[in-house]
mmCIF file of C-alpha atoms and ligand atoms in Angstrom:
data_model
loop_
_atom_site.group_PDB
_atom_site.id
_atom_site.type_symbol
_atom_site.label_atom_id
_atom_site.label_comp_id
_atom_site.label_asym_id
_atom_site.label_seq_id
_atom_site.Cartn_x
_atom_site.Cartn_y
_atom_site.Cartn_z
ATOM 1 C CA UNK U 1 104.439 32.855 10.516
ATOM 2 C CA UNK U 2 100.953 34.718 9.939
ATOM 3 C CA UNK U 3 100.848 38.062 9.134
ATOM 4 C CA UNK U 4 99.726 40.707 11.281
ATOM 5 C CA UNK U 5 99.525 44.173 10.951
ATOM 6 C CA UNK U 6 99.839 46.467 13.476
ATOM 7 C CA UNK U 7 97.216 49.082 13.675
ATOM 8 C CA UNK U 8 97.884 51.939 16.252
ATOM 9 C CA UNK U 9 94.198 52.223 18.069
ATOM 10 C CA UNK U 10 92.798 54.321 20.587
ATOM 11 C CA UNK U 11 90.899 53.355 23.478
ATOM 12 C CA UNK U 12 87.641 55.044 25.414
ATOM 13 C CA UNK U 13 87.214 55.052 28.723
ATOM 14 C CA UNK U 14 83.453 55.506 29.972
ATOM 15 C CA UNK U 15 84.256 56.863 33.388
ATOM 16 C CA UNK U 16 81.540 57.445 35.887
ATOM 17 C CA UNK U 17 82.415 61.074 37.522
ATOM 18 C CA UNK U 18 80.297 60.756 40.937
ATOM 19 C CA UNK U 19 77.456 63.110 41.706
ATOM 20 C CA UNK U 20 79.519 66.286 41.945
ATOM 21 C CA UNK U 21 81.923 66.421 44.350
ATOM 22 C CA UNK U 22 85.077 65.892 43.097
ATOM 23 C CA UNK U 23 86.339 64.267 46.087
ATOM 24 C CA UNK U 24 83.755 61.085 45.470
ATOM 25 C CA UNK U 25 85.683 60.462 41.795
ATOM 26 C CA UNK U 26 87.296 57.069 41.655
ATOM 27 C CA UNK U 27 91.594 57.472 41.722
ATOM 28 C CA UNK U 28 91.575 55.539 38.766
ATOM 29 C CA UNK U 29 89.142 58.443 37.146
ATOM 30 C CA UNK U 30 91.681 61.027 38.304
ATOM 31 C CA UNK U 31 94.459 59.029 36.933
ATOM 32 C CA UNK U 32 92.505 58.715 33.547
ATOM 33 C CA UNK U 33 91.603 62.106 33.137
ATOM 34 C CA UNK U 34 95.581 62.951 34.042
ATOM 35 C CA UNK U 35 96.564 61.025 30.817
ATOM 36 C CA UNK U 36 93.538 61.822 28.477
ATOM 37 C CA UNK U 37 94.023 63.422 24.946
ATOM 38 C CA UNK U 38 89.951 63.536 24.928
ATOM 39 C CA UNK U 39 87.707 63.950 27.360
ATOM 40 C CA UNK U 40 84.038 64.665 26.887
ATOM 41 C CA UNK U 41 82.078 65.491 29.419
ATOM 42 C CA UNK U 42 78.521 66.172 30.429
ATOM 43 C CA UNK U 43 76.584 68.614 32.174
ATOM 44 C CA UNK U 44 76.193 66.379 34.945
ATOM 45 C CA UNK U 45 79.767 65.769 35.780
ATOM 46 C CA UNK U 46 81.166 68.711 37.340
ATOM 47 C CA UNK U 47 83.459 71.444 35.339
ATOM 48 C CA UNK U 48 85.726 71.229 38.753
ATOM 49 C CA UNK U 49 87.247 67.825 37.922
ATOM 50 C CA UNK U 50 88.572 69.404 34.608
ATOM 51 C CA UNK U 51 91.712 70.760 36.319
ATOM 52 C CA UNK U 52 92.715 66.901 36.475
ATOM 53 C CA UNK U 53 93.001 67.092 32.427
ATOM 54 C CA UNK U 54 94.504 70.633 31.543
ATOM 55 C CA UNK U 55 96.391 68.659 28.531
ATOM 56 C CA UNK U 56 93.087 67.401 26.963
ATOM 57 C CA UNK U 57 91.047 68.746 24.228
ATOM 58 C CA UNK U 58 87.380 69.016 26.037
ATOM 59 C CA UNK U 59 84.395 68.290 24.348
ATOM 60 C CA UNK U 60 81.447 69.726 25.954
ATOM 61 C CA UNK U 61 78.487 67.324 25.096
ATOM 62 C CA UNK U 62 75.814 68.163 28.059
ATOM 63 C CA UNK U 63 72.891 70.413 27.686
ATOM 64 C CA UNK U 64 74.380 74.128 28.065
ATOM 65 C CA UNK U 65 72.415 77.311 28.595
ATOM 66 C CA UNK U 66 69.248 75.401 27.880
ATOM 67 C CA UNK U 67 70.054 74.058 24.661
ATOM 68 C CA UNK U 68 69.035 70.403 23.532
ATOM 69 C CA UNK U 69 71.493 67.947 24.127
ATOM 70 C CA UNK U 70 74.112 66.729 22.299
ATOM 71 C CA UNK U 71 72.345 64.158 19.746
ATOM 72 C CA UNK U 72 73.254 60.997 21.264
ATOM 73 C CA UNK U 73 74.496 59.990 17.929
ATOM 74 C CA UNK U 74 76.743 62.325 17.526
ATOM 75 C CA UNK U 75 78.267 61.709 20.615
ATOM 76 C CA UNK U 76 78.539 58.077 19.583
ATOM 77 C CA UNK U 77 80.274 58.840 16.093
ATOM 78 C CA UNK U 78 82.363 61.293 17.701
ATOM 79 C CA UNK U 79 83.597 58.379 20.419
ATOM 80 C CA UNK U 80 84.733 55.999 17.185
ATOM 81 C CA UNK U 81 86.064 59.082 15.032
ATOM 82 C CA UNK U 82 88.800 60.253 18.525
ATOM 83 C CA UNK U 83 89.578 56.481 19.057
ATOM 84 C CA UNK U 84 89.909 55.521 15.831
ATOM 85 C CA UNK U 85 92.698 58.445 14.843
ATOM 86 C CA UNK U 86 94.571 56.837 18.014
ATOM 87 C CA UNK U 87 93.719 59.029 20.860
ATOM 88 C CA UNK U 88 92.763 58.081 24.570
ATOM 89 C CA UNK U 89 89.214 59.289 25.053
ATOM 90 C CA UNK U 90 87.865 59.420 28.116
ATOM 91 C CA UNK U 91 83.742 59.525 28.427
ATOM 92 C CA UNK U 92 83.369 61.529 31.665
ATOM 93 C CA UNK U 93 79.459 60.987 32.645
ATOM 94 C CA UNK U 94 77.719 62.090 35.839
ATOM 95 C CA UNK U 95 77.287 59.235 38.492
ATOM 96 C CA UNK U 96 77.762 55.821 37.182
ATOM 97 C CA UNK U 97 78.288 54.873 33.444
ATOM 98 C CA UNK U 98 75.685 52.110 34.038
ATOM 99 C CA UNK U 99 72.496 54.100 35.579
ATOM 100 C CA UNK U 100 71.139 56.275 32.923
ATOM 101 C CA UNK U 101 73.531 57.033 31.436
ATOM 102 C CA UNK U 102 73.493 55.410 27.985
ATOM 103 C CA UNK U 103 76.782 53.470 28.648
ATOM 104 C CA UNK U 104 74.777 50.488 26.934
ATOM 105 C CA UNK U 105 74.402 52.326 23.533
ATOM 106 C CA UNK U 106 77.667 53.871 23.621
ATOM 107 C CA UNK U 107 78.810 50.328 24.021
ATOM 108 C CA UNK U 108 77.196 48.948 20.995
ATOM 109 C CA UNK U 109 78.890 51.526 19.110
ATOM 110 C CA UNK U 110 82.164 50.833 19.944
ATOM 111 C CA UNK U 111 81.661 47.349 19.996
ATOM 112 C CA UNK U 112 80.274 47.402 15.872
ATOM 113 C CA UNK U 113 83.346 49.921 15.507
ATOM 114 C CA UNK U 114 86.139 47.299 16.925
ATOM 115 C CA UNK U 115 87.362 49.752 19.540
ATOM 116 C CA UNK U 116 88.763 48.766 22.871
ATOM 117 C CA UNK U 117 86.748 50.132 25.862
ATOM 118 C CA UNK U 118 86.992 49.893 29.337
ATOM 119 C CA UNK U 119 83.891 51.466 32.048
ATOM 120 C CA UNK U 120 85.185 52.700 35.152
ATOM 121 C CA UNK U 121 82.107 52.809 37.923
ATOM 122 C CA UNK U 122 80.996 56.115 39.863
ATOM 123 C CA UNK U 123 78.942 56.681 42.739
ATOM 124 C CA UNK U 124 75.802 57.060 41.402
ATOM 125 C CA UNK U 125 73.522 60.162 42.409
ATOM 126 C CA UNK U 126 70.988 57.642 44.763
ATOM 127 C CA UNK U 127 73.677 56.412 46.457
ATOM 128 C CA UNK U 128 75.244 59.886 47.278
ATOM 129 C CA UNK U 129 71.708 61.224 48.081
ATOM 130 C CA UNK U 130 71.556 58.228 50.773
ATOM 131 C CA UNK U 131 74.753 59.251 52.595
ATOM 132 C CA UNK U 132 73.879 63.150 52.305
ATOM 133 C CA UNK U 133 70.195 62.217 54.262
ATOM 134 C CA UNK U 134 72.221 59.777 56.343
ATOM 135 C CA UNK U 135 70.267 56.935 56.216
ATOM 136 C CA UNK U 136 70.231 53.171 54.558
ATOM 137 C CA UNK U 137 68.117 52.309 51.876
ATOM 138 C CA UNK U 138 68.318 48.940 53.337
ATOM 139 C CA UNK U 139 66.665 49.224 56.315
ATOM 140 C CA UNK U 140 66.050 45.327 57.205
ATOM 141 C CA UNK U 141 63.014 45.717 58.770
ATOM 142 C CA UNK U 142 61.371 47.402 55.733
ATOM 143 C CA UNK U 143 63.417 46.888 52.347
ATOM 144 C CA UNK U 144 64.537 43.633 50.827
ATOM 145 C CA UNK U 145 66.477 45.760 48.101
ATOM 146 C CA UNK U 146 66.502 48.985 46.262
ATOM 147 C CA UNK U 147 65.355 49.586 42.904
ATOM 148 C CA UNK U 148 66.936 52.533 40.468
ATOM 149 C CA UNK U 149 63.738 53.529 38.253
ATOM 150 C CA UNK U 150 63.693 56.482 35.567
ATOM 151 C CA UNK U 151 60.580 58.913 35.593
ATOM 152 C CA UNK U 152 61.664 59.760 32.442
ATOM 153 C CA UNK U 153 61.024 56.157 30.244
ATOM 154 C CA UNK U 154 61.701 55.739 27.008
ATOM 155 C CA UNK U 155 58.817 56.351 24.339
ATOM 156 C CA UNK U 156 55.676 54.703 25.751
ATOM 157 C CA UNK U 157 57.329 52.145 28.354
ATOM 158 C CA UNK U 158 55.615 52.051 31.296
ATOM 159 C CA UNK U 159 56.554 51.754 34.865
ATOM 160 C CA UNK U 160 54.828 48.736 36.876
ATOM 161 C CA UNK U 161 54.019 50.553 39.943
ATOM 162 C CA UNK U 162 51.409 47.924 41.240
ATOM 163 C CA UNK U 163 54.423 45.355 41.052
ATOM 164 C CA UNK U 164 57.008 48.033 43.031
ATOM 165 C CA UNK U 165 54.160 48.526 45.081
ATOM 166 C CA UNK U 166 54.068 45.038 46.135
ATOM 167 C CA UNK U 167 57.853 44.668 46.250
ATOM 168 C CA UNK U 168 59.752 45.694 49.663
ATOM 169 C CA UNK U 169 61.918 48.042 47.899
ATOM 170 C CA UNK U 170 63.392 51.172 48.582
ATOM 171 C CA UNK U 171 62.871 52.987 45.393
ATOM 172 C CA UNK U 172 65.502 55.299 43.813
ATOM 173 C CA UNK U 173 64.232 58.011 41.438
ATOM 174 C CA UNK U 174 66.402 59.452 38.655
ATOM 175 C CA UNK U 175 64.831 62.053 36.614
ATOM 176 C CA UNK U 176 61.491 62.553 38.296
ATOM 177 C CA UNK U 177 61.587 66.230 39.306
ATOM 178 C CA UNK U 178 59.145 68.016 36.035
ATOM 179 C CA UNK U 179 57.582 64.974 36.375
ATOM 180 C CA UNK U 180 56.527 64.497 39.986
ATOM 181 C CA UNK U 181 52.639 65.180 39.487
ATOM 182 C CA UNK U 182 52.178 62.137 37.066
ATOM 183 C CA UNK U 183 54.631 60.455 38.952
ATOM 184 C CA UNK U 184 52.476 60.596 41.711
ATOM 185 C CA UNK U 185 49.756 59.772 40.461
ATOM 186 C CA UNK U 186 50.886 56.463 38.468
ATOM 187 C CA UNK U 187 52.542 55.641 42.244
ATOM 188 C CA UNK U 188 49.186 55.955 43.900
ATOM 189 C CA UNK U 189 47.381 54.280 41.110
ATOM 190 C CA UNK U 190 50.169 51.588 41.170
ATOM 191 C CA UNK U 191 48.912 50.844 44.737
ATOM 192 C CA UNK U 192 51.470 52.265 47.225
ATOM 193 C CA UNK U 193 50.278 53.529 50.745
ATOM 194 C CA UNK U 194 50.158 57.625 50.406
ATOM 195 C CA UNK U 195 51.922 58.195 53.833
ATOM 196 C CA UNK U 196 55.366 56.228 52.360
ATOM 197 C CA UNK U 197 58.192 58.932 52.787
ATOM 198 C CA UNK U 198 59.568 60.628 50.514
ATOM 199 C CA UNK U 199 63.195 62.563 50.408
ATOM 200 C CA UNK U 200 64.033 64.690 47.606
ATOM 201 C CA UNK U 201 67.822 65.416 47.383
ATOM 202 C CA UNK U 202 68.712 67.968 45.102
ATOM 203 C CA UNK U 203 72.393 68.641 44.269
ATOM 204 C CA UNK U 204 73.655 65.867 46.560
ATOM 205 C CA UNK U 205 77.446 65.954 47.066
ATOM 206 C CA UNK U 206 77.472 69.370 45.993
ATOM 207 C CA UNK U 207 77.845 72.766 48.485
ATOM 208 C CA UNK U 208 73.965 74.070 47.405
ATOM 209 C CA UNK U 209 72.253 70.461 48.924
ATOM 210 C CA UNK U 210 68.473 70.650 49.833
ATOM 211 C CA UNK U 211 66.410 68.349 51.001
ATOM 212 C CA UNK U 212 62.717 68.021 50.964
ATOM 213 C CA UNK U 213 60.934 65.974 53.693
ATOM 214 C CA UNK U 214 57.312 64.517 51.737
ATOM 215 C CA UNK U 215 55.102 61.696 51.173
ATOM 216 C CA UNK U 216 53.565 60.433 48.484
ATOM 217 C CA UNK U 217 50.460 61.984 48.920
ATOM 218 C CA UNK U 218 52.109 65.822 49.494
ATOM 219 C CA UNK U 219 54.799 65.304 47.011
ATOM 220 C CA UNK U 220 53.815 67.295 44.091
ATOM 221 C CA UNK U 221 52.641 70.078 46.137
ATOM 222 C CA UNK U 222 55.525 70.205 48.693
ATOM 223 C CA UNK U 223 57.833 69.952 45.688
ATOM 224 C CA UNK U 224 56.442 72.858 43.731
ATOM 225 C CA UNK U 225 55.908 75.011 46.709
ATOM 226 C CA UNK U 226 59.931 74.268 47.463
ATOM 227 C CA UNK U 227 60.319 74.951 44.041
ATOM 228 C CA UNK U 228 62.633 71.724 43.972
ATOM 229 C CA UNK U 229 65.145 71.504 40.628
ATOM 230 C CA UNK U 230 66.915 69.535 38.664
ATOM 231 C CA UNK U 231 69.117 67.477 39.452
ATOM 232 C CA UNK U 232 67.341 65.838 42.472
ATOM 233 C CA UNK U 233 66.907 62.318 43.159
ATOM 234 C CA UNK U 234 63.774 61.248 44.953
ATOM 235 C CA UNK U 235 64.001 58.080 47.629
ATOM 236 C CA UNK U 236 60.642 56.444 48.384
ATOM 237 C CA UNK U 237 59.832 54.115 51.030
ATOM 238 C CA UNK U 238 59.440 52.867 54.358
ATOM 239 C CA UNK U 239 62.882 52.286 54.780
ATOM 240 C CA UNK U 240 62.851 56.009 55.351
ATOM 241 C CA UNK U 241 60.524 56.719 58.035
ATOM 242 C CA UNK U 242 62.486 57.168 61.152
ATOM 243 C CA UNK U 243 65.204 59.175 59.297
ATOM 244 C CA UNK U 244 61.984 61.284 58.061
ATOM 245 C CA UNK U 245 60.505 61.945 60.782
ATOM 246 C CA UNK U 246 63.967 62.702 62.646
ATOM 247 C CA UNK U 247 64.801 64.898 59.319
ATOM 248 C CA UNK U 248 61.822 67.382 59.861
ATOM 249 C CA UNK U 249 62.134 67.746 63.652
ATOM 250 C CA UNK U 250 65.503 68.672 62.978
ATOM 251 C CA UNK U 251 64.326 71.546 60.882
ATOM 252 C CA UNK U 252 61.264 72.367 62.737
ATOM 253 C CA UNK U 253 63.894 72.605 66.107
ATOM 254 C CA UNK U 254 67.186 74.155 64.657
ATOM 255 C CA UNK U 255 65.816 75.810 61.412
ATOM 256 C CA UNK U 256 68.775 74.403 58.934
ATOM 257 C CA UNK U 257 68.949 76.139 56.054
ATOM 258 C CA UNK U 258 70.100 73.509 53.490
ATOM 259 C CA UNK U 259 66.558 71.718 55.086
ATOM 260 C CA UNK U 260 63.340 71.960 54.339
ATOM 261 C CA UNK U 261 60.356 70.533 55.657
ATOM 262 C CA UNK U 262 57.155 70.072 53.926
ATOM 263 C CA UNK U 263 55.683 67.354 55.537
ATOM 264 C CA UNK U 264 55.869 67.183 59.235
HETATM 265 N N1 SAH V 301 74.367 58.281 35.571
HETATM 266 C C1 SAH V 301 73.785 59.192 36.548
HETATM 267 C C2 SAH V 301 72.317 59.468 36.302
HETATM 268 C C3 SAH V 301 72.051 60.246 35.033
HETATM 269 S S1 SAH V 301 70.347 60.587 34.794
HETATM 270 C C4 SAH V 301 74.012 58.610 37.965
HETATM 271 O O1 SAH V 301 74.411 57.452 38.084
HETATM 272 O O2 SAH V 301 73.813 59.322 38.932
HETATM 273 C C5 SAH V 301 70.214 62.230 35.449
HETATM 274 C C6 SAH V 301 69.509 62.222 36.784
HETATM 275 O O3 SAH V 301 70.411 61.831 37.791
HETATM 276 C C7 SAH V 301 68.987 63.563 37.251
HETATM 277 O O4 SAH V 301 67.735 63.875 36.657
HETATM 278 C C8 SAH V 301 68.844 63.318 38.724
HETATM 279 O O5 SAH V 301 67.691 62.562 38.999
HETATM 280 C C9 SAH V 301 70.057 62.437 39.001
HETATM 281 N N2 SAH V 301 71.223 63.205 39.511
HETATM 282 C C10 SAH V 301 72.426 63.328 38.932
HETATM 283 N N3 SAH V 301 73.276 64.016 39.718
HETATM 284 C C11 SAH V 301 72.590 64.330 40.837
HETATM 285 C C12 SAH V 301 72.916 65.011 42.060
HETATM 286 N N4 SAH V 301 74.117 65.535 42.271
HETATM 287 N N5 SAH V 301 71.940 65.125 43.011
HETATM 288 C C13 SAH V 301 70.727 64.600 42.818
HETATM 289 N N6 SAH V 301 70.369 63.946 41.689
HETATM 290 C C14 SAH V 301 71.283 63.801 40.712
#
């Protein structure tokens, strides 16, 4: 008979929390969270969904009050230190583990640690931006796919924006809002036509929604004069036109608040 020792182990969880509202988390989040002795959350994932953990310790790890983030280190060290003393740690992140949100290097730690992990998928903020303008970003007649791009790349890397360009794709912007004039300009450079839509969806899922109705060639202006914020996705492309061009007659006829149009 071989030996084996038993070794009482925790487990993490990397659960994606949805773009806000906390009716778009997964039931296996909610049933997670119930049964968590850890959670750490983000900024990004709403405070709401912790009433679905009152018996967890919470560890706040987003940006608060304007302060830095929580070293991405730490976080990771923190992960292998709860699961390692036996608890069930849940990672709450905003949207889905997978897009942006550092679920690959938070992997690799457990991983060289030997912990058990499991990722449980979110709706990520794109996808809930596309529902809250009503619209596909499929649109057969002018996408062939969608593509989820940062603004914000990692030291140096560039974005190919002559090859998106080129590509039918709807694109999906994460993290593009203080970023919007180069943004623009490395678009344009890359090539695209200046009259592609763009919608900017900031808060989507949440009560405080806005949209703002632009193109490529109006979008830093329109988005400065809207004084858009954080979090706001930004969905460029032709897949978008009709829905567009429907979006600002609706605001130009029946004035909707949570609407705004900058580009007619
Ligand atoms: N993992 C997340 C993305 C994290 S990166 C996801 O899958 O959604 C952070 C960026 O996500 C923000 O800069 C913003 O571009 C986007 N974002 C997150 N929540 C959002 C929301 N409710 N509305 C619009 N954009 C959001």
């Amino acid at each position: 008979m071989p030996h084996t020792t038993h070794i009482t182990r925790g487990k993490v969880f990397l659960v994606g929390a949805g773009p806000g509202d906390p009716e778009l988390l997964t039931l296996k989040a909610a049933r997670l969270l119930a049964s968590a002795d850890v959670v750490l959350i983000d900024d990004l994932a709403s405070n709401e969904m912790l009433s679905l953990c009152p018996q967890a310790r919470v560890v706040h790890v987003g940006k608060r009050g304007g302060c830095k983030s929580t070293p991405q280190a730490f976080i990771e060290k923190l992960l292998v230190r709860e699961a390692s003393a036996g608890n069930k740690v849940v990672r709450l992140k905003g949207g889905d583990p997978s897009i942006f949100g550092r679920a690959g290097e938070e992997i690799a730690a457990l991983e060289a640690a030997n912990i058990e992990y499991e990722i449980i998928p979110g709706i990520t903020a794109g996808v809930a931006a596309a529902s809250q303008v009503a619209t596909s970003l499929t649109h057969r007649d002018y996408a062939q796919g969608v593509a989820f791009i940062t603004a914000h790349g990692a030291e140096g890397a560039a974005i190919d924006w002559s090859a998106l360009a080129q590509a039918k794709l709807t694109l999906v912007v994460y993290m593009g809002v203080s970023r919007a004039g180069q943004l623009q300009t490395d678009i344009i450079a890359g090539g695209m036509a200046v009259d592609t839509p763009v919608l900017a969806v900031e808060n989507a899922s949440r009560s405080d929604v806005r949209i703002v109705v632009s193109t490529i060639q109006a979008m830093h202006h329109d988005f400065a004069r809207e004084q858009l914020q954080s979090p706001a996705v930004l969905l460029i492309g032709e897949a978008l036109k009709d829905r567009a061009v429907q979006l600002a007659k609706a605001a130009l006829y029946e004035q909707q608040r949570s609407l705004v149009v900058a580009q007619a």
